[in-house]
Coordinates of C-alpha atoms and ligand atoms in Angstrom, one line a residue:
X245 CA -16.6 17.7 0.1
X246 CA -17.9 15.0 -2.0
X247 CA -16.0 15.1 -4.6
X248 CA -13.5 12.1 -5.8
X249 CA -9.9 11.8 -4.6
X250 CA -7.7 9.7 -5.5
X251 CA -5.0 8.8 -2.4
X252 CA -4.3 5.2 -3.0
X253 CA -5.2 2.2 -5.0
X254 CA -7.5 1.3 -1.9
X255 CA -9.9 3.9 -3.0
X256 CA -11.4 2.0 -6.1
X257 CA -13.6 -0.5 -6.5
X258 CA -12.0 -3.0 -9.3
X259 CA -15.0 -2.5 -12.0
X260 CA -13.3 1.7 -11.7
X261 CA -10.5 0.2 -11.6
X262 CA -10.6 -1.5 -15.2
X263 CA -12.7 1.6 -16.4
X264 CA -9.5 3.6 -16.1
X265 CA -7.3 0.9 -17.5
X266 CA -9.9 1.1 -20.0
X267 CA -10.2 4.9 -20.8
X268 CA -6.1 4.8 -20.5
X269 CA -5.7 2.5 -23.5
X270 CA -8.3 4.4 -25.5
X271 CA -6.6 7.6 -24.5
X272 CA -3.4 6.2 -26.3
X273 CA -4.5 4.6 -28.9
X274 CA -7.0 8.3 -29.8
X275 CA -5.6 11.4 -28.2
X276 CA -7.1 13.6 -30.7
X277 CA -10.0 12.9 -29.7
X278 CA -9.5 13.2 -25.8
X279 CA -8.0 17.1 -27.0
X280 CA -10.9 18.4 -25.2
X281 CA -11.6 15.8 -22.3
X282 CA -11.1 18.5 -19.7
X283 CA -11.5 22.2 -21.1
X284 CA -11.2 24.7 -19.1
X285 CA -10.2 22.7 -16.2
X286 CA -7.3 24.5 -13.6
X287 CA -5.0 21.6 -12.1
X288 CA -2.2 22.7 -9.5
X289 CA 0.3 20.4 -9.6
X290 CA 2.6 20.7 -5.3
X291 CA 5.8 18.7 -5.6
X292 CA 7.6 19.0 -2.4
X293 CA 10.0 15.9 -3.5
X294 CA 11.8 16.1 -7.1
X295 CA 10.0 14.2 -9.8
X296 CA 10.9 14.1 -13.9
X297 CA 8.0 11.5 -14.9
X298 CA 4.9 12.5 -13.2
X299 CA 5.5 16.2 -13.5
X300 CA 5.6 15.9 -17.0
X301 CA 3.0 13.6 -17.8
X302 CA 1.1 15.2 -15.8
X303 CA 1.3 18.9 -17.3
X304 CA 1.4 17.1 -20.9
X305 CA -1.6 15.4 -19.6
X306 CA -3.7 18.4 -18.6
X307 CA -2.7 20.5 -21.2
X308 CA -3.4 17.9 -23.9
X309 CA -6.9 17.6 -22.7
X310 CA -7.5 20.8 -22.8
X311 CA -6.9 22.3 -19.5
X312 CA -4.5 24.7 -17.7
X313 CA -1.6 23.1 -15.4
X314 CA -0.2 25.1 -13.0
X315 CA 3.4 23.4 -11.3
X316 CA 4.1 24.6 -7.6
X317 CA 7.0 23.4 -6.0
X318 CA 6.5 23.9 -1.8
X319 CA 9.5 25.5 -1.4
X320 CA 8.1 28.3 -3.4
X321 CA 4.6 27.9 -1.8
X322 CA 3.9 29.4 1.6
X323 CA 3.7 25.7 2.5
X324 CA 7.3 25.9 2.6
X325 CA 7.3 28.5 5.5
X326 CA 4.7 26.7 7.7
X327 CA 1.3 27.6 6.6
X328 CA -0.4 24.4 6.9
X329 CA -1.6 21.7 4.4
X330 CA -5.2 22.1 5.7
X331 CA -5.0 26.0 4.9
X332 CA -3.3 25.4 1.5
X333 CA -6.1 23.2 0.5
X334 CA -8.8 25.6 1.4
X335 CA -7.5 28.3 -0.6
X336 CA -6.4 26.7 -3.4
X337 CA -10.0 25.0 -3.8
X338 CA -11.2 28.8 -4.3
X339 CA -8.9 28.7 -8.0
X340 CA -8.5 25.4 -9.2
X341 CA -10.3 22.1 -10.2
X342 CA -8.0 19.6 -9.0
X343 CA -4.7 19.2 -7.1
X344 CA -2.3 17.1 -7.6
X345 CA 0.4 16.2 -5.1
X346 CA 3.8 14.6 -4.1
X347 CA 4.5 14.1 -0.8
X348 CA 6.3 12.3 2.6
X349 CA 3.6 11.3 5.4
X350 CA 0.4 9.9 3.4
X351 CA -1.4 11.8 6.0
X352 CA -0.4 15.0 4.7
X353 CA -2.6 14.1 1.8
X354 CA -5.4 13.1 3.4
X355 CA -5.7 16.3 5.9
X356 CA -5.1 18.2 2.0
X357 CA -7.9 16.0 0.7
X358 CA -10.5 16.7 4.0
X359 CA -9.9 20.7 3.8
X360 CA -10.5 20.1 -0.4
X361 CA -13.6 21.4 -2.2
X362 CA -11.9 19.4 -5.4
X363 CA -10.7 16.1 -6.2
X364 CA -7.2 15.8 -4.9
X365 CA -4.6 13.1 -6.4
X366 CA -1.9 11.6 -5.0
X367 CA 1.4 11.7 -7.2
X368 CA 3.2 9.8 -4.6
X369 CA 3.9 9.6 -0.7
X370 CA 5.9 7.7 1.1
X371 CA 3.0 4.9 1.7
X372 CA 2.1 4.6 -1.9
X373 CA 2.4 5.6 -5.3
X374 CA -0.6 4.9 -7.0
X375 CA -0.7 6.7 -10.6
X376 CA 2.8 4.4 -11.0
X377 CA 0.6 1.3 -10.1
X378 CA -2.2 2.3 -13.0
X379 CA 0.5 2.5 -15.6
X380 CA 2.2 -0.7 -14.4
X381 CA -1.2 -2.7 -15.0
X382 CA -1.9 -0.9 -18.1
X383 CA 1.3 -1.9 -19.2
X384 CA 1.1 -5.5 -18.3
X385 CA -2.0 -6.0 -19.3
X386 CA -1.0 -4.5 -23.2
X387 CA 2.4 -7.2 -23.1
X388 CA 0.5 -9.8 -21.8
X389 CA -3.1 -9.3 -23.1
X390 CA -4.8 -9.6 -19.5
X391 CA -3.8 -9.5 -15.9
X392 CA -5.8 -12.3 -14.1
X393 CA -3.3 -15.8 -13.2
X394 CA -0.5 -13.9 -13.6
X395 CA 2.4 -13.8 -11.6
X396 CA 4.1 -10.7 -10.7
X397 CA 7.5 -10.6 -8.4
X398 CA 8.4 -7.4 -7.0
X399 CA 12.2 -7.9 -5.7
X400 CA 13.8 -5.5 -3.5
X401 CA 12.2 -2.6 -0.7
X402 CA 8.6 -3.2 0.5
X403 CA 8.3 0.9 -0.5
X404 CA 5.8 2.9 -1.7
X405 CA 6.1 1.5 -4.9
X406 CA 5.6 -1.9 -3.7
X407 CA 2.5 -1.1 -2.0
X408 CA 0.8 0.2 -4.7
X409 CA 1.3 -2.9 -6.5
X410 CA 0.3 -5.3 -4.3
X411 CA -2.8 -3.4 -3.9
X412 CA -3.7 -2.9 -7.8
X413 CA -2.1 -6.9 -8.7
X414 CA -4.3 -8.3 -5.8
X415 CA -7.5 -6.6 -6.9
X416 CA -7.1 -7.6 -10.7
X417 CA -6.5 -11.3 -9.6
X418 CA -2.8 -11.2 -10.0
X419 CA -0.3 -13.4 -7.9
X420 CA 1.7 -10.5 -6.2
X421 CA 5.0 -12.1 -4.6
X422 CA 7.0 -9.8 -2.7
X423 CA 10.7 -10.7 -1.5
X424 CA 12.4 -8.0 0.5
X425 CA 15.2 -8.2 2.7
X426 CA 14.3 -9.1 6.9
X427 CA 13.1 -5.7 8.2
X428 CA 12.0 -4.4 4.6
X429 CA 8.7 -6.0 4.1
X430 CA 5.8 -4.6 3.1
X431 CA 3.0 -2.5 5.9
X432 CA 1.4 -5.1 7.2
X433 CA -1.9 -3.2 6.9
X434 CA -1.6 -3.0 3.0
X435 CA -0.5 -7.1 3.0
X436 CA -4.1 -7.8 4.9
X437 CA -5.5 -5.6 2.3
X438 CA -4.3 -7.0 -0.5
X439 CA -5.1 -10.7 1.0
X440 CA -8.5 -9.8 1.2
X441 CA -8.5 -8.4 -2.2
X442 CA -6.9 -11.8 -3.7
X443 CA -9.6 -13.2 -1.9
X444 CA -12.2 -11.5 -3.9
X445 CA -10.4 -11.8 -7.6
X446 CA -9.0 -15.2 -7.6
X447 CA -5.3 -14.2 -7.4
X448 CA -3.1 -14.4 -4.1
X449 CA -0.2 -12.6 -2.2
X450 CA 3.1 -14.3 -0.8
X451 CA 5.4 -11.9 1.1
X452 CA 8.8 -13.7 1.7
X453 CA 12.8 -13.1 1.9
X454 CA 13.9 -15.4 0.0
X455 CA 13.8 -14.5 -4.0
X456 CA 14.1 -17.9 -5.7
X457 CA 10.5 -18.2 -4.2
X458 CA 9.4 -14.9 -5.8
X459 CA 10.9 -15.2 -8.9
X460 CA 9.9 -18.2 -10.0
X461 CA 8.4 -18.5 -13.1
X462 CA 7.3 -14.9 -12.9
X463 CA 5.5 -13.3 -15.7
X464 CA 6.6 -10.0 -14.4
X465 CA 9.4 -9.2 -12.6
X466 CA 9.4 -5.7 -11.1
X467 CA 12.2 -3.5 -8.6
X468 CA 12.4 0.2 -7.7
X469 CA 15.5 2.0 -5.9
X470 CA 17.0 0.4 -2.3
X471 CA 16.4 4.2 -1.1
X472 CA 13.6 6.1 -1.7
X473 CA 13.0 10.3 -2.0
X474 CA 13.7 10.8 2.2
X475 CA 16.3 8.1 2.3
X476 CA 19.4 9.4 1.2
X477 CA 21.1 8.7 4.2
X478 CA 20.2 5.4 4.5
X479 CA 22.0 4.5 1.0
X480 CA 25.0 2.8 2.1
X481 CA 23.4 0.6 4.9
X482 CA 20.9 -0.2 2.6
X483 CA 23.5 -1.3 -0.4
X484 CA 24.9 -4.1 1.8
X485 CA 21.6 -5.3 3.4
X486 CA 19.9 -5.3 -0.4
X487 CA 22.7 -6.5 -2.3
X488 CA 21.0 -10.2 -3.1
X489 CA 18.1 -8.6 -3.9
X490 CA 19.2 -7.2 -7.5
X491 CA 17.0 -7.9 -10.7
X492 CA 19.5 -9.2 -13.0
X493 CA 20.3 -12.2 -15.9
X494 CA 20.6 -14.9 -12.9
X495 CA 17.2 -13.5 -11.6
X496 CA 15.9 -13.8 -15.4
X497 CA 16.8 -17.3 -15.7
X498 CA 14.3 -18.4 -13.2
X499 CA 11.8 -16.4 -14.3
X500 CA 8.9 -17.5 -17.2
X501 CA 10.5 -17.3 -20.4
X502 CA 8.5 -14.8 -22.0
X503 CA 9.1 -12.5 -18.7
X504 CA 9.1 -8.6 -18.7
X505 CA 11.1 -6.3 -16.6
X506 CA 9.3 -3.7 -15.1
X507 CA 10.6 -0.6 -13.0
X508 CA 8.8 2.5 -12.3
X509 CA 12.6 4.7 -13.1
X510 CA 14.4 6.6 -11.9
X511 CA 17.2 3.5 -12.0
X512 CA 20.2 2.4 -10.5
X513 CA 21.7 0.0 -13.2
X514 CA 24.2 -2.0 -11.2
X515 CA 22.1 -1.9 -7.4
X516 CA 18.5 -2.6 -7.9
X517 CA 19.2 -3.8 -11.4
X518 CA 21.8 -4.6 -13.6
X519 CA 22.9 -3.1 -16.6
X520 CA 22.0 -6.0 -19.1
X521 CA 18.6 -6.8 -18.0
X522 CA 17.7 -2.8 -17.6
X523 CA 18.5 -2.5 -21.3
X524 CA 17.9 -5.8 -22.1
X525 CA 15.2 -7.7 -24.6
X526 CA 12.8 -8.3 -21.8
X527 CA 12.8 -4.8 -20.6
X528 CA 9.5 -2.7 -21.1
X529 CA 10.4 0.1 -18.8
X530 CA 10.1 3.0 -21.2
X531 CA 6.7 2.1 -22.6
X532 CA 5.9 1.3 -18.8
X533 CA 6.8 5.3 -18.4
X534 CA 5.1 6.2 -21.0
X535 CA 1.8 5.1 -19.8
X536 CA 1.9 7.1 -17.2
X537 CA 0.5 9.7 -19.6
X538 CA -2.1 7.4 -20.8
X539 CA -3.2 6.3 -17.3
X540 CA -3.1 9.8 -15.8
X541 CA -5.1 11.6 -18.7
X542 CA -7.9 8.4 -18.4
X543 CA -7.6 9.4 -14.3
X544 CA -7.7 13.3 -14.9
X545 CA -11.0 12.8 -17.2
X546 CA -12.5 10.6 -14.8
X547 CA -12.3 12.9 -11.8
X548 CA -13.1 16.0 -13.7
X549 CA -14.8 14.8 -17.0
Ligands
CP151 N1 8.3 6.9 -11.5 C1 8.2 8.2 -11.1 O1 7.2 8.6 -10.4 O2 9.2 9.0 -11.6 P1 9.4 10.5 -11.1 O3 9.9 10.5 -9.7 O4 10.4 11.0 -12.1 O5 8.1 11.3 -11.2
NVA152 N1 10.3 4.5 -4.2 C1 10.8 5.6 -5.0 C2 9.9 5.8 -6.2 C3 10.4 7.0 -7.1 C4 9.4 7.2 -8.3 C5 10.8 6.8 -4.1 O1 9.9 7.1 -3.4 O2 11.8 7.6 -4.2

């Protein structure tokens, strides 16, 4: 106990906030010399929800810095056959250094994180998603070359994804607008936090349905899936009640001309996005993944380093 975790965006201050946007950028633009930033260290990497980018980055992240990865999926964990989180954390404190974990209820990571000897990191619940929100800013900040006065429009479900954002845009003086469908909106516990945050760094947070009043001028315009990992079943319900909410080239047009496309993948070109502004001139979405890497190494050597 102690130790550093890393559950949500919520848990920085900004000044650690811009440290590991900071280490992230030097991470990519020297790997060599990060080769070593965590030798020796063990990382467990639980997924109990599938997951292409942040598996990978992270392994290639840990193993690139030196240390050992070790990728547990829950269904081949005890975890899978009822031991509990709080039991799974205490034992696997006795072999690794860190643990990193995707999960549903953000309070499975937490109970994790109390029975933890070592830092533990979330790789995404269903409240947030915070390593995607580290890359996003890094990402931003290298198009744009800063992050404070501008405007970023997330369009579509007030998910995980969302949260993260408004959280990380708020507390680097961004202006984090937010249009989701009636019912969709954003916790309103992570909109008061990121008010108060806006109120600290200058920047400001409008949650709203309609998405002329998002997108307006945006220097960022940002979606993720209409059904999240847990979802599935709301798919089709959802398809009708998001179906104004897609990021495409009428959605551009309103925007800032120098705009970027953001979204944190896996896509659905023709729901959340369309297939010409996905692929488009404005896109940045694969340097936006790669970053992930960046951001997670500068993350990995800050909790462990
Ligand atoms: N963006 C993201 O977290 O992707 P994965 O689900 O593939 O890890
Ligand atoms: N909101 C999405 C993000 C996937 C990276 C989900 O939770 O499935």
């Amino acid at each position: 106990m102690g130790e550093r975790d890393f559950l949500s965006i919520a848990d920085l201050a900004t000044g650690e906030l811009v440290d590991l946007l900071d280490g992230a950028d030097k991470a990519k633009a020297r790997p060599s010399s990060w080769s070593s930033k965590i030798k020796g260290n063990q990382v467990a990497l639980i997924f109990e929800k599938p997951s292409t980018r942040t598996r990978v980055s992270f392994e290639v992240a840990v193993t690139s810095m030196g240390g050992h990865a070790i990728i547990l999926r829950s269904d081949e964990l005890q975890l899978g056959r009822g031991e509990t989180v709080e039991d799974t954390g205490r034992v696997l404190t006795r072999y690794v250094d860190a643990l990193v974990v995707r999960t549903f209820e953000q309070e499975r990571l937490e109970k994790l994180a109390s029975a933890s000897n070592v830092p533990v990191i979330n790789a995404l619940s269903d409240r947030s998603h915070p390593c995607q929100a580290l890359a996003d800013m890094q990402t931003i900040r290298e198009k744009k070359g800063g992050l404070e006065g501008l405007s970023l429009a997330y369009v579509g479900d007030g998910n995980n994804v969302a949260h993260s954002l408004l959280l990380a845009g708020s507390k680097l003086g961004m202006h984090v607008r937010v249009a989701t469908p009636a019912g969709y909106a954003p916790r309103s516990d992570i909109v008061l936090m990121s008010q108060q945050n806006a109120i600290d760094s200058g920047g400001s947070v409008t949650i709203t349905e309609v998405v002329a009043e998002a997108i307006s001028g945006a220097d960022v315009l940002y979606t993720d899936v209409w059904a999240s990992m847990g979802q599935e079943s709301e798919s089709q319900a959802r398809t009708e009640v998001f179906e104004r909410f897609q990021l495409n080239s009428d959605a551009l047009a309103l925007a800032d001309d120098e705009v970027i496309v953001m979204h944190c993948l896996p896509a659905h070109r023709g729901e959340e996005i369309s297939r010409d502004v996905m692929d488009g001139s404005r896109s940045v979405v694969w340097d936006q993944a790669e970053n992930r890497l960046h951001t997670q190494k500068a993350l990995l050597a800050w909790l462990l380093g």
